[in-house]
Short mmCIF file of C-alpha atoms in Angstrom, two decimals:
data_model
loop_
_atom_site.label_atom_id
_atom_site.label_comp_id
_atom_site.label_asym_id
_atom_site.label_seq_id
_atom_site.Cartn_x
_atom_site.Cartn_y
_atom_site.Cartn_z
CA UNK A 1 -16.99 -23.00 31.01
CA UNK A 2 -13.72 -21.09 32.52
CA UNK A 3 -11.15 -23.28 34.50
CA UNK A 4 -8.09 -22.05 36.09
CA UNK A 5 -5.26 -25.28 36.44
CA UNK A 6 -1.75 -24.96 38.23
CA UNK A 7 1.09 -27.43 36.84
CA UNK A 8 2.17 -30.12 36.76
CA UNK A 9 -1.66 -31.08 35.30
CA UNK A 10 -2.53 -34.70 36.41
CA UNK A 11 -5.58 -36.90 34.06
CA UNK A 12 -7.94 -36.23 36.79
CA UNK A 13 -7.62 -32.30 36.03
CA UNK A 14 -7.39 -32.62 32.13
CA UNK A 15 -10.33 -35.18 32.17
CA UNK A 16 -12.67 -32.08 33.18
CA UNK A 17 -11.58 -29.75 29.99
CA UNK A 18 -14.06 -30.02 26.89
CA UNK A 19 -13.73 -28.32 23.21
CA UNK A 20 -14.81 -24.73 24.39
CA UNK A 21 -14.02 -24.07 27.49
CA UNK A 22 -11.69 -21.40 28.65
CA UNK A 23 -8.70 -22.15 30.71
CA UNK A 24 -6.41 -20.02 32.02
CA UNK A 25 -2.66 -21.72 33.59
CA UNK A 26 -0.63 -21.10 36.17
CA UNK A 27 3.28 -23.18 36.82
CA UNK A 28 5.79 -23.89 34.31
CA UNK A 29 5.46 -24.10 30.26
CA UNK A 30 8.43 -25.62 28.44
CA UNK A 31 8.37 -24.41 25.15
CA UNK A 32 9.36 -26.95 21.86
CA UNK A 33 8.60 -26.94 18.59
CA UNK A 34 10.26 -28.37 15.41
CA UNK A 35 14.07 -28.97 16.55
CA UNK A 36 13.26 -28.96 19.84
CA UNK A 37 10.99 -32.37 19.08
CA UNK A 38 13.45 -33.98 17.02
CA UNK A 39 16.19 -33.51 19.82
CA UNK A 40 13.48 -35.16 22.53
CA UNK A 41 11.93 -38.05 20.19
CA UNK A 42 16.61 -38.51 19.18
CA UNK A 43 16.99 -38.67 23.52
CA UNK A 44 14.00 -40.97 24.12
CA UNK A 45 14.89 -43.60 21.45
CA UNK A 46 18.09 -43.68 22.93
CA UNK A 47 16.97 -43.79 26.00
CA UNK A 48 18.97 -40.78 27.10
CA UNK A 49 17.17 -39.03 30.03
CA UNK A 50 15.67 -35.64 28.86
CA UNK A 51 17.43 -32.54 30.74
CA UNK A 52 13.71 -31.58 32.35
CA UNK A 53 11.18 -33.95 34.21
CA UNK A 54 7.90 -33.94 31.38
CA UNK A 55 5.61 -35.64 33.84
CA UNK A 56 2.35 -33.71 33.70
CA UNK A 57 4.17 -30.69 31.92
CA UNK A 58 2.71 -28.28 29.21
CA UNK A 59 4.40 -28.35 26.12
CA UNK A 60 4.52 -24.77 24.37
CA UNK A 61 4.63 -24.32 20.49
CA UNK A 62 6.39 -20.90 20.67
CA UNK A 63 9.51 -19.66 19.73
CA UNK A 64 10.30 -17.07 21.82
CA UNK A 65 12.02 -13.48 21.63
CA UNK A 66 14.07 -12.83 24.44
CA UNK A 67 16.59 -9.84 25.19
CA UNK A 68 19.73 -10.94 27.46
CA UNK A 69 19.53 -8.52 30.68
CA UNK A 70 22.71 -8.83 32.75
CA UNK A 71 21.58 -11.92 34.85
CA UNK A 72 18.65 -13.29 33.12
CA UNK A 73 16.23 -13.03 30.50
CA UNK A 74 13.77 -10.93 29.20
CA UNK A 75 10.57 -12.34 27.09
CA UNK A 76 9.85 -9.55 24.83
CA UNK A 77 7.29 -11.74 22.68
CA UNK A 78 6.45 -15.16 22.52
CA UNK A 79 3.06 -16.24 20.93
CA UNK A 80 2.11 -19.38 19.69
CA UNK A 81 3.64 -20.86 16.52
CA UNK A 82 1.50 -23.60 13.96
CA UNK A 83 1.19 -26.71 15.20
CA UNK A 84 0.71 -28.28 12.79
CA UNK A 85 3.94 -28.73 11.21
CA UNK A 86 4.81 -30.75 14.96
CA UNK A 87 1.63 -33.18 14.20
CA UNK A 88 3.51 -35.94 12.51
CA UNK A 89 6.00 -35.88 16.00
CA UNK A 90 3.39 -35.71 18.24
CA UNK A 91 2.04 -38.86 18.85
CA UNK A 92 5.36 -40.39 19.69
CA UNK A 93 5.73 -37.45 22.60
CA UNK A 94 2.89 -38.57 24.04
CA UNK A 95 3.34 -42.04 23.90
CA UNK A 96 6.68 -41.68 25.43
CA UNK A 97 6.65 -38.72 27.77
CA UNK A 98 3.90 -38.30 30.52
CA UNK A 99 2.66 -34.68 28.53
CA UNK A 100 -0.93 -33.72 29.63
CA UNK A 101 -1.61 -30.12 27.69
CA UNK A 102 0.01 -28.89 24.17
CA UNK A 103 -0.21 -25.29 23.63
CA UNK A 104 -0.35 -24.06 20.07
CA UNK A 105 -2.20 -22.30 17.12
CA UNK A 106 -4.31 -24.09 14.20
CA UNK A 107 -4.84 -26.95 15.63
CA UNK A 108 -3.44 -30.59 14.38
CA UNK A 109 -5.59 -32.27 11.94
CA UNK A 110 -6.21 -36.11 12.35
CA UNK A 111 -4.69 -36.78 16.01
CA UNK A 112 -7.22 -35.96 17.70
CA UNK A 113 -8.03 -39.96 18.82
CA UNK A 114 -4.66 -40.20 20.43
CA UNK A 115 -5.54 -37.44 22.74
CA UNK A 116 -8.43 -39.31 24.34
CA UNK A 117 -7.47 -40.20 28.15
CA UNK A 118 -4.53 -38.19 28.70
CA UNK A 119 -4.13 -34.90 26.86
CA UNK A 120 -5.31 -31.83 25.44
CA UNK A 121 -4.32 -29.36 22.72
CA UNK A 122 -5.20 -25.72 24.06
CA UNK A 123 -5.06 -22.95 21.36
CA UNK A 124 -3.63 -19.76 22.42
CA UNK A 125 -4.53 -16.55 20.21
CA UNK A 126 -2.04 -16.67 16.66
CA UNK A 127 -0.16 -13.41 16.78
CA UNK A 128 -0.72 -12.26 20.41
CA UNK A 129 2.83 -12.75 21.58
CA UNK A 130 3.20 -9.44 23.67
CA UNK A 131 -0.19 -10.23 25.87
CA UNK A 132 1.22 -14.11 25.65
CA UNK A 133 4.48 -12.12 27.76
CA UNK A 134 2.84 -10.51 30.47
CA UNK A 135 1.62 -13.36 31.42
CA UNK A 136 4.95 -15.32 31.71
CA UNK A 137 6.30 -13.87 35.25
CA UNK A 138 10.00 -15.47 34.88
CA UNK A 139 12.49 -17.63 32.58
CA UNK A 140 13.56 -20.85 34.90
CA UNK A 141 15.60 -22.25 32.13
CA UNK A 142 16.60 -23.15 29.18
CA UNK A 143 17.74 -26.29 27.53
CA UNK A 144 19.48 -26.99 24.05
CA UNK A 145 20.16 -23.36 23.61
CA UNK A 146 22.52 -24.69 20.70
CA UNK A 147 19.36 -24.69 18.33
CA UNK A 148 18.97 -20.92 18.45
CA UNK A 149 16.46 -19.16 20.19
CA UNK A 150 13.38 -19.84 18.58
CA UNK A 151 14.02 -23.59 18.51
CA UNK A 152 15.42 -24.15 22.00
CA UNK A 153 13.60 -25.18 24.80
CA UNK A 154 12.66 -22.49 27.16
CA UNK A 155 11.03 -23.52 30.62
CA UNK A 156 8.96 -20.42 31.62
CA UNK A 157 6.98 -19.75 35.04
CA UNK A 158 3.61 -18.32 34.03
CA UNK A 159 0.92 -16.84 36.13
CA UNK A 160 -3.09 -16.96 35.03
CA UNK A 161 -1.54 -17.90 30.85
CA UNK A 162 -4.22 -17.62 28.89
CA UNK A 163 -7.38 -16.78 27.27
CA UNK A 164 -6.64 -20.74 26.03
CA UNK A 165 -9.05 -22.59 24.17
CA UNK A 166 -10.02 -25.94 24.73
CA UNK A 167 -8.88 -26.96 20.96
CA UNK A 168 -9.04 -30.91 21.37
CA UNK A 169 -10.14 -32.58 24.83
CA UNK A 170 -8.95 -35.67 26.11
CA UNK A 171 -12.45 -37.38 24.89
CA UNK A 172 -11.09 -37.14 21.72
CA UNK A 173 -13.63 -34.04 20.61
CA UNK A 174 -11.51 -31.40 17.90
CA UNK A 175 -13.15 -28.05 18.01
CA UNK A 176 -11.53 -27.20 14.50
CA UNK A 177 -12.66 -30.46 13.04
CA UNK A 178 -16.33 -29.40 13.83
CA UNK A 179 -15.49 -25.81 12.72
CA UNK A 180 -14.25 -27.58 9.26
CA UNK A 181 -17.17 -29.89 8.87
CA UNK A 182 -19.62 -27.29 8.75
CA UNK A 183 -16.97 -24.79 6.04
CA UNK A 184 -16.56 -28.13 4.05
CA UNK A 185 -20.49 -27.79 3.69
CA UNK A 186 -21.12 -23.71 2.98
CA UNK A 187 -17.72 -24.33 0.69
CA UNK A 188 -20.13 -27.24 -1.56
CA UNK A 189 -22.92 -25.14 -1.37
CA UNK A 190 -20.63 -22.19 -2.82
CA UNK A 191 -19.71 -24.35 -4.98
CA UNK A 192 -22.40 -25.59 -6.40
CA UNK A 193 -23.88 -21.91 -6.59
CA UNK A 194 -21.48 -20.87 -9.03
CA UNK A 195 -21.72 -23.89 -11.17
CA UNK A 196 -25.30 -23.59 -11.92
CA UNK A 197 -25.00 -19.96 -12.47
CA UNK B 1 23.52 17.14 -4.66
CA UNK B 2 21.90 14.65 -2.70
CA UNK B 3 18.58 15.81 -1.71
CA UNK B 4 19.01 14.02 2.50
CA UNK B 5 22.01 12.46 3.60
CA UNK B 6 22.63 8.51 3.76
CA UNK B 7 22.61 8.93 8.11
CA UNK B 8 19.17 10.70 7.89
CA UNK B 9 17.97 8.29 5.71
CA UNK B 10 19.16 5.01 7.97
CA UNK B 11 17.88 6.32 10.43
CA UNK B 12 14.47 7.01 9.92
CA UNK B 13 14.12 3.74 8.51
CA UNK B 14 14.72 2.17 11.84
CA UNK B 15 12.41 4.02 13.20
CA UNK B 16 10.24 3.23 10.36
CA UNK B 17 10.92 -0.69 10.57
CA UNK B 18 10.04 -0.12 14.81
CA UNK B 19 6.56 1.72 13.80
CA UNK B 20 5.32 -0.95 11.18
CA UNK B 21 6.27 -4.10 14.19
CA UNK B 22 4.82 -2.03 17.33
CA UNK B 23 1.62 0.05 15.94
CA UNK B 24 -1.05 -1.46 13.66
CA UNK B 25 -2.45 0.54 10.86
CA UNK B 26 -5.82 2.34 11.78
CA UNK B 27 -8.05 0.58 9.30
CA UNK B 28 -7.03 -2.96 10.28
CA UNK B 29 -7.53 -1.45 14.18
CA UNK B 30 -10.71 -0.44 13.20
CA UNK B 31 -11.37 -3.54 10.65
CA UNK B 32 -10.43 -5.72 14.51
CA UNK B 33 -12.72 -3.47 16.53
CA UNK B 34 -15.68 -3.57 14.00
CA UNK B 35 -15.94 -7.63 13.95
CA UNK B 36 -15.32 -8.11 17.38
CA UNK B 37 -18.08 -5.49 18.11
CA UNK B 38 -20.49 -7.50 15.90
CA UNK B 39 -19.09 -11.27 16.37
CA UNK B 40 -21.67 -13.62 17.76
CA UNK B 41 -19.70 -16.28 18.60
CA UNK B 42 -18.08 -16.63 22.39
CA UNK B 43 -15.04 -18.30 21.66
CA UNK B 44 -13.88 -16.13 18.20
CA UNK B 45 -15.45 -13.24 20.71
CA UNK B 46 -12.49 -14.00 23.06
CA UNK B 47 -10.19 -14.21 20.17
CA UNK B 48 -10.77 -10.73 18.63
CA UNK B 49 -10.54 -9.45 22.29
CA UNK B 50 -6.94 -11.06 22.99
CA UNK B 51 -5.94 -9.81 19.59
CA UNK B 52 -7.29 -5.77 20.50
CA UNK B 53 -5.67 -6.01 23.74
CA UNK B 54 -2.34 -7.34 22.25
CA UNK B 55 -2.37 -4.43 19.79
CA UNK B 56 -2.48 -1.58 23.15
CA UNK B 57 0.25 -3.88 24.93
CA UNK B 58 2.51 -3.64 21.77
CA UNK B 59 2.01 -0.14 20.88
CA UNK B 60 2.34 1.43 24.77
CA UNK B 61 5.46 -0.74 25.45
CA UNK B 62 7.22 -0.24 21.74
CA UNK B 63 7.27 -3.89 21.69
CA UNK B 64 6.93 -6.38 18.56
CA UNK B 65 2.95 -7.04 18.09
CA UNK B 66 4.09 -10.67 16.93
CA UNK B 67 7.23 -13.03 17.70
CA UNK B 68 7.16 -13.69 13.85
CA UNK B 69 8.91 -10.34 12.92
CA UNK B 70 8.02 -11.31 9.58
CA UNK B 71 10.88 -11.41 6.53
CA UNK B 72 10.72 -7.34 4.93
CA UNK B 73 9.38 -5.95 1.55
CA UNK B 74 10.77 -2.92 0.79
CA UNK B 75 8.93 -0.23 -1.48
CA UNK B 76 10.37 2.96 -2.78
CA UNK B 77 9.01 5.56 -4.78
CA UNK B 78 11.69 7.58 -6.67
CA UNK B 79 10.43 11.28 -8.51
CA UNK B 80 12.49 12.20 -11.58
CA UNK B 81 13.91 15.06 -10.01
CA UNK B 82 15.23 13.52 -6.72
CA UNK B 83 18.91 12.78 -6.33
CA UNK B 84 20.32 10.53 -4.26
CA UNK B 85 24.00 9.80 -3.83
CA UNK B 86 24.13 6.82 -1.95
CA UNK B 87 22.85 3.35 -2.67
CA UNK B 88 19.13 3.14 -0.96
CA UNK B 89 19.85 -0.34 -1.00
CA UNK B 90 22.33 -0.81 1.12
CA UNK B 91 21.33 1.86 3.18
CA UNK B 92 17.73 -0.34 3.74
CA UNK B 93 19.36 -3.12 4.94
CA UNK B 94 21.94 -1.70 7.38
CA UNK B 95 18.88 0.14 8.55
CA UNK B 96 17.37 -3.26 8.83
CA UNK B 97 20.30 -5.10 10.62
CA UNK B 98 19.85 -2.42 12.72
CA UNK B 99 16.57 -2.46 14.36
CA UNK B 100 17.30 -6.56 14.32
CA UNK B 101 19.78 -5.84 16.70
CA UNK B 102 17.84 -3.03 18.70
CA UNK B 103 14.07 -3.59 18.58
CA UNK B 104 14.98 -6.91 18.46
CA UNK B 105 13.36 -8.52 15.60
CA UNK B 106 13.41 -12.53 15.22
CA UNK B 107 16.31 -13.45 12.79
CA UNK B 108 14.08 -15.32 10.31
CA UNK B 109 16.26 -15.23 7.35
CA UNK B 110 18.33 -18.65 6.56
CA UNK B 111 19.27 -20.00 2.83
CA UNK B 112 16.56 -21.90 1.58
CA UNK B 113 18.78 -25.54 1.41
CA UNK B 114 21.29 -25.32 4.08
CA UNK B 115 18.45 -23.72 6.25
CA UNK B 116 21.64 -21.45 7.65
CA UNK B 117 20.55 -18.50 8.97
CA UNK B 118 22.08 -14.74 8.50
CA UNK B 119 21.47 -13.74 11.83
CA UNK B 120 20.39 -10.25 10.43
CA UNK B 121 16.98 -10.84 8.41
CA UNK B 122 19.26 -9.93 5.48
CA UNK B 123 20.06 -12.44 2.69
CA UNK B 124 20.56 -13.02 -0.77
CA UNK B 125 17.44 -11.21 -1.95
CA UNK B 126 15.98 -10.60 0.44
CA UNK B 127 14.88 -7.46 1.69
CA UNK B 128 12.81 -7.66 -0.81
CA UNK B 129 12.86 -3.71 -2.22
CA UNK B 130 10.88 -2.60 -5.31
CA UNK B 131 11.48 0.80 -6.95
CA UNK B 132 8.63 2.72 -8.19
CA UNK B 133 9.81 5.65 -10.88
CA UNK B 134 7.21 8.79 -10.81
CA UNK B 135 7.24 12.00 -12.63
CA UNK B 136 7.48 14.66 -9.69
CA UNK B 137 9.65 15.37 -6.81
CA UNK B 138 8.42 12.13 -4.54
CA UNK B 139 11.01 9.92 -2.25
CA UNK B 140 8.38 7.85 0.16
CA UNK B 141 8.82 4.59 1.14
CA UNK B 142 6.62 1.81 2.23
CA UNK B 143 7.68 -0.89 4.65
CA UNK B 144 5.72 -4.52 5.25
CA UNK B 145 7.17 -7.32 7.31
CA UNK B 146 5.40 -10.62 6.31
CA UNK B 147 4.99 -13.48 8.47
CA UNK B 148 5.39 -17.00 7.21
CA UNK B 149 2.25 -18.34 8.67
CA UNK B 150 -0.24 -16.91 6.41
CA UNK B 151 2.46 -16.81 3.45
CA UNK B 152 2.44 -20.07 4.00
CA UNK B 153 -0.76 -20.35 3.16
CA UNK B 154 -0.93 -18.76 -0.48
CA UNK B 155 -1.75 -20.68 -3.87
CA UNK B 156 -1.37 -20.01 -7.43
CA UNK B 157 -3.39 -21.25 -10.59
CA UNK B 158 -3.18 -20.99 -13.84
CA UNK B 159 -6.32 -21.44 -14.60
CA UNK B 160 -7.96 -22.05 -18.59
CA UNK B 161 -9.50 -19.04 -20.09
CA UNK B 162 -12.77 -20.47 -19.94
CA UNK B 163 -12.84 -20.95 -16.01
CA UNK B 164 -13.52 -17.46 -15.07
CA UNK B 165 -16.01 -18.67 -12.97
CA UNK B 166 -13.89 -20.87 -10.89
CA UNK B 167 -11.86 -17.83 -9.96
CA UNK B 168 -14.63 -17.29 -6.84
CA UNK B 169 -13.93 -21.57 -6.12
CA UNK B 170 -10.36 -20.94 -6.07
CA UNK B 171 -10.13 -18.00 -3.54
CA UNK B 172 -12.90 -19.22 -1.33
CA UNK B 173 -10.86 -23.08 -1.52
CA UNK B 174 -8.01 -21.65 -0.66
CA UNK B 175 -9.00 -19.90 2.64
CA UNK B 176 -10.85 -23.50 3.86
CA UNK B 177 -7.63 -25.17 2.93
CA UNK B 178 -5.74 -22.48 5.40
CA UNK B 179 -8.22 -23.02 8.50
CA UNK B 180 -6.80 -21.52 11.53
CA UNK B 181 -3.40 -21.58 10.50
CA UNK B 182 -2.89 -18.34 8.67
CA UNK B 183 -3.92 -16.96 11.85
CA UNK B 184 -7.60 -15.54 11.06
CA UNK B 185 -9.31 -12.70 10.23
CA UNK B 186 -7.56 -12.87 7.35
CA UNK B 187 -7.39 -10.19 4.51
CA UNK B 188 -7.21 -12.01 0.92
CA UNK B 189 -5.31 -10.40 -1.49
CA UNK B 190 -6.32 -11.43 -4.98
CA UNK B 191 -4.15 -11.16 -7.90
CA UNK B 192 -5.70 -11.84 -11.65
CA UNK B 193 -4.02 -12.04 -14.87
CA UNK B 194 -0.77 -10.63 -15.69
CA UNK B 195 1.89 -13.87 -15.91
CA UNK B 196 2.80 -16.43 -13.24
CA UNK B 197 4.62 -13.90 -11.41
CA UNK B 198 2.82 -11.02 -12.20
CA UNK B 199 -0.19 -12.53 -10.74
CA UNK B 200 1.63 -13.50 -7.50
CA UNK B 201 2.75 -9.83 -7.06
CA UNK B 202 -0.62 -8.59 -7.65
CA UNK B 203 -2.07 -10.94 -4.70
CA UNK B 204 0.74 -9.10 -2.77
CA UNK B 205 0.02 -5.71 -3.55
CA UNK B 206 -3.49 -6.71 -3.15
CA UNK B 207 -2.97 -8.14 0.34
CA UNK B 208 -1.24 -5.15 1.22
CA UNK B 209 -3.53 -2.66 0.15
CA UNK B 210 -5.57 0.08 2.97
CA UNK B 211 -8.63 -1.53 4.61
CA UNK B 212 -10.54 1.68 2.36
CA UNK B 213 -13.87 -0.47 1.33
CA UNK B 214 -14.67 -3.00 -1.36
CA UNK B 215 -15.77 -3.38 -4.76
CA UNK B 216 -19.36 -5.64 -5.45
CA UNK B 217 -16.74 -8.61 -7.06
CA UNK B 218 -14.31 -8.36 -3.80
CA UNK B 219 -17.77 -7.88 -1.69
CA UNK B 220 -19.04 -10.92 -3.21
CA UNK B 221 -15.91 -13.03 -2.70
CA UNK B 222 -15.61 -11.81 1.01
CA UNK B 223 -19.27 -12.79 1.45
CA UNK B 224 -18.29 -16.13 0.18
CA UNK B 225 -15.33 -16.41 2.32
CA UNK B 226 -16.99 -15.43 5.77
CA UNK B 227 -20.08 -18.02 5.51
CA UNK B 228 -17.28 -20.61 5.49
CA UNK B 229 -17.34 -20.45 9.57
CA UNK B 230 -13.62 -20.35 10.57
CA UNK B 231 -13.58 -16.99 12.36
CA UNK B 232 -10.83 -16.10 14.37
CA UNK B 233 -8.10 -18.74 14.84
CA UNK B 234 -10.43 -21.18 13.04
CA UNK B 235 -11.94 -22.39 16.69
CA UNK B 236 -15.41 -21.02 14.63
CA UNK B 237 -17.03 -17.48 13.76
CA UNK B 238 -18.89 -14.68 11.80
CA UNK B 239 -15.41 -13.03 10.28
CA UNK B 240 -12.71 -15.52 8.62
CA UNK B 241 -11.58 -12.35 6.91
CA UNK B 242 -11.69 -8.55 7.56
CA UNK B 243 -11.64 -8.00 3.38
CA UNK B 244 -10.94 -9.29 0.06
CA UNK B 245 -8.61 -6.78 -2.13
CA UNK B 246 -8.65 -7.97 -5.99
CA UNK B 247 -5.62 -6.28 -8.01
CA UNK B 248 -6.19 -7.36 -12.19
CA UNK B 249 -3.47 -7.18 -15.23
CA UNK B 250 -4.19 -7.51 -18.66
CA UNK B 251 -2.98 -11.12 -19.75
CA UNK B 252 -2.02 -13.54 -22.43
CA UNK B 253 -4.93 -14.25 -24.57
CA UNK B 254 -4.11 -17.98 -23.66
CA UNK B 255 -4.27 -17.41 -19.98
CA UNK B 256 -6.08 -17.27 -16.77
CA UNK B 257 -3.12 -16.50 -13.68
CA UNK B 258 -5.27 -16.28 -10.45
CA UNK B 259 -3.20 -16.25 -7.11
CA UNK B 260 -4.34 -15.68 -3.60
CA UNK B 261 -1.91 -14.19 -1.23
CA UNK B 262 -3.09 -14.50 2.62
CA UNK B 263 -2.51 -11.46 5.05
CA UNK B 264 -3.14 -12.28 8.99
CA UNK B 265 -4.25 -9.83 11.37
CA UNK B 266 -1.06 -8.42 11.96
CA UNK B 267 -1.48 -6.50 9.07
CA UNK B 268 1.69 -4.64 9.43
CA UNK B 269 2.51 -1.73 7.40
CA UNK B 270 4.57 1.85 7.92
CA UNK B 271 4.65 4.72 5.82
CA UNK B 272 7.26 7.32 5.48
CA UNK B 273 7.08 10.51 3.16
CA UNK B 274 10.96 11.71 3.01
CA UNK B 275 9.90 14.81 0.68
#
């Protein structure tokens, strides 16, 4: 099934995304990935207020390439980045920030349960950062621009963002988990093939 | 007498560093086109078509296919009668600092400890440039920017003598163990024999090597791979990888070295033939 959501996302929307479906987003992405979740998990537990409101926002694994035009900025590429190497961090962002979509690549293996109720991981094609940068229309802001480019956090307006995946719905389903399940089974069988031969 | 200058040189190596982030090889467009033509699944179906429509964007706007601008392996081939009278290496990387600046490409170079980075994709080894000697009047040079995510990915084994057979487990484990991450359709480059780091160069040149067909043992191995089921992005399909490329040394009598370098789509590679 195809949906098309506008920001900020609230349960009732997320509640009707399952594995599979095709979504394409329209608002404001704020992009984060390693750094950028230490420095928000660091704020939280010291109960510093975060510089942006993440009530129903879309968090973005991407670092972004930008070019500095006199007065603003200029995305020149910015596909998604692996998430799983932001797994481990992820279940304290949701628990303490009111998330409702990830965007990444890969997948993130065994959170999938913590999702359930009020989030979703949506998987945005690996590699496809010039199509990922027509369809961000403007830079809003950005935020801890200290940790470099790729590891700041960029809040971007996009407009129809997407072919995304449903990767992980907020029933707890994991499209790659089911995709692994059935490799883990041709792998045996391949296995088992060559042994006997 | 120096055979071009040092300025000619530098600068057709920007422009050769633009070409290999911007356009996409033929075969691997082709390789792309071919499996989305024949994929039978919906979701790896809207995958391949994101990818092949990514590909046009980059190449009619001279833009960077990928955000991961990859780190840079340099190749050179040298004839015996060519003379150069500057030093290719340095002229490679200010070529490279370069196009960082104008392209721009990512700065992904930082010391492997301090995790400080150059700011200029250049580093203590790295570009990484290999020099090829030949016996004629050749000066070409090849240029591949790698990306970490499927790098990340690779595996090495030294295997016992006696486990020739689990050679084919080993490859095939390797790509489940990757899933979606190394950004599928992959191409496996398979490196056998040689030493420890022989065989990891092998999987490289391997990896790198022209989509131009397959023998029956890569055949077989790329068979294996594709009934695995990851398909594009590991969300599920018919092609996990586009090909399997197998590059063998002789070895120590007392070895097996297998190691399987992973290539993503963005099989990026430029050519340049200076003479």
């Amino acid at each position: 099934m195809e949906h098309r959501l506008t920001t900020p996302l609230t349960k009732e929307a997320i509640l009707k995304l399952k594995a599979g479906d095709i979504l394409y987003l329209t608002g404001r992405v704020f992009t984060a990935r390693d750094e950028a979740h230490k420095h928000i998990l660091n704020a939280l537990s010291h109960h510093r207020k975060l510089p942006f409101d993440p009530t129903g926002a879309v968090i973005y694994h991407c670092g972004p390439l930008l070019k500095k035009t006199e007065n603003s900025w200029q995305v020149v590429s910015a596909g998604p980045t692996t998430s799983e190497r932001m797994t481990q961090m992820t279940p304290a962002l949701m628990d303490n920030t009111g998330i409702r979509a990830i965007i990444g690549k890969g997948g993130m293996k065994g959170v999938a349960p913590l999702f359930r109720g009020r989030c979703v991981y949506l998987a945005y094609t690996g590699g496809c950062a010039v199509l990922a940068a027509e369809g961000i229309s403007r830079v809003i802001n950005v935020y801890w621009q200290n940790l470099g480019m790729a590891e700041a956090v960029w809040e971007f307006e996009v407009r129809d963002f997407g072919p995304l995946i449903v990767g992980i719905d907020s029933y707890g389903v994991d499209l790659y988990e089911k995709v692994l399940e059935k490799a883990s089974e041709s792998l045996k069988a391949i296995v088992t093939a060559s042994d006997s031969t | 007498m120096s055979i071009i200058s040092r300025d000619f040189f530098v600068t057709n190596i920007i422009e050769l560093i633009i070409q290999s982030e911007t356009i996409l090889p033929v075969d691997t467009v082709i390789a792309l086109e071919n499996a989305w033509q024949k994929e039978s699944n919906t979701i790896a179906k809207s995958q391949l078509a994101a990818i092949l429509k990514n590909i046009k964007i980059a190449r009619e706007k001279k833009y960077p296919l990928c955000q991961d601008t990859g780190i840079f392996i340099f190749n050179v081939t040298i004839g015996k009668n060519i003379v150069i009278n500057f030093n290719i290496n340095d002229a490679i990387c200010e070529a490279l600092r370069s196009a960082t600046e104008t392209l721009p490409l990512r700065p992904n170079v930082v010391h492997p400890l301090t995790r400080e980075n150059s700011l200029d994709n250049t580093g203590d080894g790295l570009p990484d440039i290999t020099f090829n000697l030949t016996e004629g009047s050749d000066f070409e040079v090849y240029v591949y920017p790698k990306g970490a995510g499927s790098e990340n990915m690779s595996r090495l084994a030294m295997l016992k003598p006696s486990q020739n057979r689990e050679i084919k487990r080993f490859v095939v484990e390797t790509v489940f163990t990757a899933g979606g991450m190394p950004c599928p359709p992959i191409i496996v480059g398979v490196g056998i024999g040689g030493s420890f780091d022989l065989a990891a160069r092998l999987s490289k040149k391997a990896a790198l090597r022209p989509l131009d067909g397959m023998n029956d043992f890569e055949q077989e191995l790329c068979d294996a791979v594709n009934t695995l089921g990851i398909g594009a992005m590991g969300l599920g399909g018919d092609t996990t990888a586009l090909a399997v490329h197998v590059n063998t040394a002789h070895c120590h009598t007392a070895s097996l070295p297998v190691a399987v370098n992973i290539q993503c789509w963005a099989n990026r590679r430029a050519y340049k033939k200076f003479i």
